[in-house]
Amino acid sequence: MRITPKTPEVRVPKLVGLMAMDAREAAKSHGLVLNTPDRADFHLTVVDYVVRQYPQPGAEVPRDSMVYIWFDFGEGEGGGGVREPRIPRPPGGGLQRELDEPGDPYVVVSSA
């Protein structure tokens, strides 16, 4: 897109962390157009949060440029994983001294 005096450059706002409806308003107020590759029903999306955007916040782009936002990290990206304990658990107690062989370690001597 050719930059002319009628299409000044604008700074891309930070959209990551915003809800869908807030991201739409922020982009509109900066004169930008949003595109969501992972959401065909973006115009109906309200409470999902933006997790990624391109171009990055602060980049200067021509007015009416396309800004891409995603609501899902995608396969294999992000997420905290499973936070449940794994079985088998490691033995508790840390280092322990070695135990003696079974049996009576002290022999009783009778005085008969």
mmCIF file with all atom_site columns, C-alpha atoms in Angstrom:
data_model
loop_
_atom_site.group_PDB
_atom_site.id
_atom_site.type_symbol
_atom_site.label_atom_id
_atom_site.label_alt_id
_atom_site.label_comp_id
_atom_site.label_asym_id
_atom_site.label_entity_id
_atom_site.label_seq_id
_atom_site.pdbx_PDB_ins_code
_atom_site.Cartn_x
_atom_site.Cartn_y
_atom_site.Cartn_z
_atom_site.occupancy
_atom_site.B_iso_or_equiv
_atom_site.pdbx_formal_charge
_atom_site.auth_seq_id
_atom_site.auth_comp_id
_atom_site.auth_asym_id
_atom_site.auth_atom_id
_atom_site.pdbx_PDB_model_num
ATOM 1   C CA . MET A 1 1   ? 0.000   0.000   0.000  1.00 0.00 ? 1   MET A CA 1
ATOM 2   C CA . ARG A 1 2   ? 1.429   3.347   -1.007 1.00 0.00 ? 2   ARG A CA 1
ATOM 3   C CA . ILE A 1 3   ? 1.667   5.924   1.781  1.00 0.00 ? 3   ILE A CA 1
ATOM 4   C CA . THR A 1 4   ? 0.226   9.293   0.836  1.00 0.00 ? 4   THR A CA 1
ATOM 5   C CA . PRO A 1 5   ? -0.604  12.330  2.984  1.00 0.00 ? 5   PRO A CA 1
ATOM 6   C CA . LYS A 1 6   ? -4.218  11.093  3.075  1.00 0.00 ? 6   LYS A CA 1
ATOM 7   C CA . THR A 1 7   ? -3.179  7.759   4.603  1.00 0.00 ? 7   THR A CA 1
ATOM 8   C CA . PRO A 1 8   ? -0.823  8.582   7.460  1.00 0.00 ? 8   PRO A CA 1
ATOM 9   C CA . GLU A 1 9   ? 0.860   5.853   9.409  1.00 0.00 ? 9   GLU A CA 1
ATOM 10  C CA . VAL A 1 10  ? -0.603  4.766   12.718 1.00 0.00 ? 10  VAL A CA 1
ATOM 11  C CA . ARG A 1 11  ? 0.901   2.752   15.579 1.00 0.00 ? 11  ARG A CA 1
ATOM 12  C CA . VAL A 1 12  ? -0.469  -0.719  16.167 1.00 0.00 ? 12  VAL A CA 1
ATOM 13  C CA . PRO A 1 13  ? -1.996  -0.928  19.668 1.00 0.00 ? 13  PRO A CA 1
ATOM 14  C CA . LYS A 1 14  ? -1.324  -3.808  22.058 1.00 0.00 ? 14  LYS A CA 1
ATOM 15  C CA . LEU A 1 15  ? -4.233  -6.175  21.551 1.00 0.00 ? 15  LEU A CA 1
ATOM 16  C CA . VAL A 1 16  ? -2.867  -9.250  23.361 1.00 0.00 ? 16  VAL A CA 1
ATOM 17  C CA . GLY A 1 17  ? -4.800  -9.798  26.578 1.00 0.00 ? 17  GLY A CA 1
ATOM 18  C CA . LEU A 1 18  ? -7.877  -7.895  25.421 1.00 0.00 ? 18  LEU A CA 1
ATOM 19  C CA . MET A 1 19  ? -11.272 -9.497  24.965 1.00 0.00 ? 19  MET A CA 1
ATOM 20  C CA . ALA A 1 20  ? -12.508 -9.763  21.374 1.00 0.00 ? 20  ALA A CA 1
ATOM 21  C CA . MET A 1 21  ? -14.947 -6.861  21.655 1.00 0.00 ? 21  MET A CA 1
ATOM 22  C CA . ASP A 1 22  ? -12.274 -4.604  23.213 1.00 0.00 ? 22  ASP A CA 1
ATOM 23  C CA . ALA A 1 23  ? -9.772  -5.559  20.501 1.00 0.00 ? 23  ALA A CA 1
ATOM 24  C CA . ARG A 1 24  ? -12.314 -4.611  17.818 1.00 0.00 ? 24  ARG A CA 1
ATOM 25  C CA . GLU A 1 25  ? -12.873 -1.201  19.417 1.00 0.00 ? 25  GLU A CA 1
ATOM 26  C CA . ALA A 1 26  ? -9.144  -0.537  19.883 1.00 0.00 ? 26  ALA A CA 1
ATOM 27  C CA . ALA A 1 27  ? -8.372  -1.410  16.267 1.00 0.00 ? 27  ALA A CA 1
ATOM 28  C CA . LYS A 1 28  ? -11.261 0.684   14.987 1.00 0.00 ? 28  LYS A CA 1
ATOM 29  C CA . SER A 1 29  ? -10.188 3.707   17.046 1.00 0.00 ? 29  SER A CA 1
ATOM 30  C CA . HIS A 1 30  ? -6.672  3.449   15.536 1.00 0.00 ? 30  HIS A CA 1
ATOM 31  C CA . GLY A 1 31  ? -8.013  3.104   11.995 1.00 0.00 ? 31  GLY A CA 1
ATOM 32  C CA . LEU A 1 32  ? -7.005  -0.536  11.583 1.00 0.00 ? 32  LEU A CA 1
ATOM 33  C CA . VAL A 1 33  ? -8.817  -3.614  10.304 1.00 0.00 ? 33  VAL A CA 1
ATOM 34  C CA . LEU A 1 34  ? -8.715  -6.914  12.228 1.00 0.00 ? 34  LEU A CA 1
ATOM 35  C CA . ASN A 1 35  ? -8.429  -10.363 10.702 1.00 0.00 ? 35  ASN A CA 1
ATOM 36  C CA . THR A 1 36  ? -8.695  -13.615 12.660 1.00 0.00 ? 36  THR A CA 1
ATOM 37  C CA . PRO A 1 37  ? -7.274  -16.655 10.848 1.00 0.00 ? 37  PRO A CA 1
ATOM 38  C CA . ASP A 1 38  ? -8.514  -19.028 13.572 1.00 0.00 ? 38  ASP A CA 1
ATOM 39  C CA . ARG A 1 39  ? -12.054 -17.612 13.891 1.00 0.00 ? 39  ARG A CA 1
ATOM 40  C CA . ALA A 1 40  ? -14.523 -17.386 11.040 1.00 0.00 ? 40  ALA A CA 1
ATOM 41  C CA . ASP A 1 41  ? -17.202 -16.022 13.407 1.00 0.00 ? 41  ASP A CA 1
ATOM 42  C CA . PHE A 1 42  ? -15.078 -13.148 14.755 1.00 0.00 ? 42  PHE A CA 1
ATOM 43  C CA . HIS A 1 43  ? -17.955 -10.674 14.473 1.00 0.00 ? 43  HIS A CA 1
ATOM 44  C CA . LEU A 1 44  ? -19.880 -12.837 16.993 1.00 0.00 ? 44  LEU A CA 1
ATOM 45  C CA . THR A 1 45  ? -16.947 -13.431 19.360 1.00 0.00 ? 45  THR A CA 1
ATOM 46  C CA . VAL A 1 46  ? -17.207 -11.455 22.602 1.00 0.00 ? 46  VAL A CA 1
ATOM 47  C CA . VAL A 1 47  ? -15.362 -12.892 25.604 1.00 0.00 ? 47  VAL A CA 1
ATOM 48  C CA . ASP A 1 48  ? -12.409 -14.776 24.094 1.00 0.00 ? 48  ASP A CA 1
ATOM 49  C CA . TYR A 1 49  ? -8.998  -13.256 24.796 1.00 0.00 ? 49  TYR A CA 1
ATOM 50  C CA . VAL A 1 50  ? -6.406  -12.344 22.169 1.00 0.00 ? 50  VAL A CA 1
ATOM 51  C CA . VAL A 1 51  ? -3.237  -14.432 22.662 1.00 0.00 ? 51  VAL A CA 1
ATOM 52  C CA . ARG A 1 52  ? -1.144  -13.327 19.668 1.00 0.00 ? 52  ARG A CA 1
ATOM 53  C CA . GLN A 1 53  ? -1.051  -10.511 17.131 1.00 0.00 ? 53  GLN A CA 1
ATOM 54  C CA . TYR A 1 54  ? 0.826   -9.453  13.996 1.00 0.00 ? 54  TYR A CA 1
ATOM 55  C CA . PRO A 1 55  ? 2.247   -6.856  13.474 1.00 0.00 ? 55  PRO A CA 1
ATOM 56  C CA . GLN A 1 56  ? 3.650   -6.365  16.943 1.00 0.00 ? 56  GLN A CA 1
ATOM 57  C CA . PRO A 1 57  ? 2.420   -3.521  19.185 1.00 0.00 ? 57  PRO A CA 1
ATOM 58  C CA . GLY A 1 58  ? 4.087   -0.206  18.412 1.00 0.00 ? 58  GLY A CA 1
ATOM 59  C CA . ALA A 1 59  ? 4.780   -0.990  14.755 1.00 0.00 ? 59  ALA A CA 1
ATOM 60  C CA . GLU A 1 60  ? 3.920   1.833   12.363 1.00 0.00 ? 60  GLU A CA 1
ATOM 61  C CA . VAL A 1 61  ? 1.591   0.777   9.561  1.00 0.00 ? 61  VAL A CA 1
ATOM 62  C CA . PRO A 1 62  ? -0.549  2.689   7.057  1.00 0.00 ? 62  PRO A CA 1
ATOM 63  C CA . ARG A 1 63  ? -4.093  3.535   8.147  1.00 0.00 ? 63  ARG A CA 1
ATOM 64  C CA . ASP A 1 64  ? -6.638  0.834   7.201  1.00 0.00 ? 64  ASP A CA 1
ATOM 65  C CA . SER A 1 65  ? -3.939  -1.879  7.372  1.00 0.00 ? 65  SER A CA 1
ATOM 66  C CA . MET A 1 66  ? -4.768  -5.428  8.366  1.00 0.00 ? 66  MET A CA 1
ATOM 67  C CA . VAL A 1 67  ? -3.802  -6.596  11.868 1.00 0.00 ? 67  VAL A CA 1
ATOM 68  C CA . TYR A 1 68  ? -3.984  -10.346 12.470 1.00 0.00 ? 68  TYR A CA 1
ATOM 69  C CA . ILE A 1 69  ? -5.038  -11.632 15.889 1.00 0.00 ? 69  ILE A CA 1
ATOM 70  C CA . TRP A 1 70  ? -5.376  -15.167 17.251 1.00 0.00 ? 70  TRP A CA 1
ATOM 71  C CA . PHE A 1 71  ? -7.471  -16.491 20.110 1.00 0.00 ? 71  PHE A CA 1
ATOM 72  C CA . ASP A 1 72  ? -5.869  -19.953 20.304 1.00 0.00 ? 72  ASP A CA 1
ATOM 73  C CA . PHE A 1 73  ? -2.150  -20.709 20.547 1.00 0.00 ? 73  PHE A CA 1
ATOM 74  C CA . GLY A 1 74  ? -2.519  -23.572 18.119 1.00 0.00 ? 74  GLY A CA 1
ATOM 75  C CA . GLU A 1 75  ? -1.373  -27.166 18.265 1.00 0.00 ? 75  GLU A CA 1
ATOM 76  C CA . GLY A 1 76  ? 1.592   -27.694 20.556 1.00 0.00 ? 76  GLY A CA 1
ATOM 77  C CA . GLU A 1 77  ? 2.077   -24.058 21.529 1.00 0.00 ? 77  GLU A CA 1
ATOM 78  C CA . GLY A 1 78  ? 1.618   -22.336 24.840 1.00 0.00 ? 78  GLY A CA 1
ATOM 79  C CA . GLY A 1 79  ? -0.468  -23.672 27.654 1.00 0.00 ? 79  GLY A CA 1
ATOM 80  C CA . GLY A 1 80  ? 0.710   -24.744 31.051 1.00 0.00 ? 80  GLY A CA 1
ATOM 81  C CA . GLY A 1 81  ? 0.427   -28.456 30.503 1.00 0.00 ? 81  GLY A CA 1
ATOM 82  C CA . VAL A 1 82  ? -0.972  -30.894 33.018 1.00 0.00 ? 82  VAL A CA 1
ATOM 83  C CA . ARG A 1 83  ? -0.316  -29.939 36.613 1.00 0.00 ? 83  ARG A CA 1
ATOM 84  C CA . GLU A 1 84  ? -1.336  -33.228 38.212 1.00 0.00 ? 84  GLU A CA 1
ATOM 85  C CA . PRO A 1 85  ? 1.168   -35.320 40.170 1.00 0.00 ? 85  PRO A CA 1
ATOM 86  C CA . ARG A 1 86  ? 2.784   -38.090 38.177 1.00 0.00 ? 86  ARG A CA 1
ATOM 87  C CA . ILE A 1 87  ? 2.839   -41.713 39.336 1.00 0.00 ? 87  ILE A CA 1
ATOM 88  C CA . PRO A 1 88  ? 5.126   -43.221 40.583 1.00 0.00 ? 88  PRO A CA 1
ATOM 89  C CA . ARG A 1 89  ? 6.209   -40.503 42.909 1.00 0.00 ? 89  ARG A CA 1
ATOM 90  C CA . PRO A 1 90  ? 9.815   -40.283 44.051 1.00 0.00 ? 90  PRO A CA 1
ATOM 91  C CA . PRO A 1 91  ? 10.464  -41.824 47.471 1.00 0.00 ? 91  PRO A CA 1
ATOM 92  C CA . GLY A 1 92  ? 10.091  -39.413 50.355 1.00 0.00 ? 92  GLY A CA 1
ATOM 93  C CA . GLY A 1 93  ? 12.596  -38.616 53.059 1.00 0.00 ? 93  GLY A CA 1
ATOM 94  C CA . GLY A 1 94  ? 15.607  -37.807 50.959 1.00 0.00 ? 94  GLY A CA 1
ATOM 95  C CA . LEU A 1 95  ? 18.847  -39.594 51.810 1.00 0.00 ? 95  LEU A CA 1
ATOM 96  C CA . GLN A 1 96  ? 18.561  -42.393 54.354 1.00 0.00 ? 96  GLN A CA 1
ATOM 97  C CA . ARG A 1 97  ? 21.251  -44.449 56.031 1.00 0.00 ? 97  ARG A CA 1
ATOM 98  C CA . GLU A 1 98  ? 21.687  -48.018 55.014 1.00 0.00 ? 98  GLU A CA 1
ATOM 99  C CA . LEU A 1 99  ? 19.938  -50.459 57.323 1.00 0.00 ? 99  LEU A CA 1
ATOM 100 C CA . ASP A 1 100 ? 21.715  -53.392 59.000 1.00 0.00 ? 100 ASP A CA 1
ATOM 101 C CA . GLU A 1 101 ? 21.092  -56.950 57.911 1.00 0.00 ? 101 GLU A CA 1
ATOM 102 C CA . PRO A 1 102 ? 18.028  -58.513 59.537 1.00 0.00 ? 102 PRO A CA 1
ATOM 103 C CA . GLY A 1 103 ? 18.620  -60.512 62.687 1.00 0.00 ? 103 GLY A CA 1
ATOM 104 C CA . ASP A 1 104 ? 19.777  -59.772 66.226 1.00 0.00 ? 104 ASP A CA 1
ATOM 105 C CA . PRO A 1 105 ? 22.910  -57.644 66.035 1.00 0.00 ? 105 PRO A CA 1
ATOM 106 C CA . TYR A 1 106 ? 23.710  -58.251 69.731 1.00 0.00 ? 106 TYR A CA 1
ATOM 107 C CA . VAL A 1 107 ? 24.442  -61.755 70.870 1.00 0.00 ? 107 VAL A CA 1
ATOM 108 C CA . VAL A 1 108 ? 23.302  -62.434 74.422 1.00 0.00 ? 108 VAL A CA 1
ATOM 109 C CA . VAL A 1 109 ? 25.975  -64.216 76.420 1.00 0.00 ? 109 VAL A CA 1
ATOM 110 C CA . SER A 1 110 ? 24.588  -66.182 79.320 1.00 0.00 ? 110 SER A CA 1
ATOM 111 C CA . SER A 1 111 ? 26.576  -66.628 82.498 1.00 0.00 ? 111 SER A CA 1
ATOM 112 C CA . ALA A 1 112 ? 25.780  -70.141 83.422 1.00 0.00 ? 112 ALA A CA 1
#
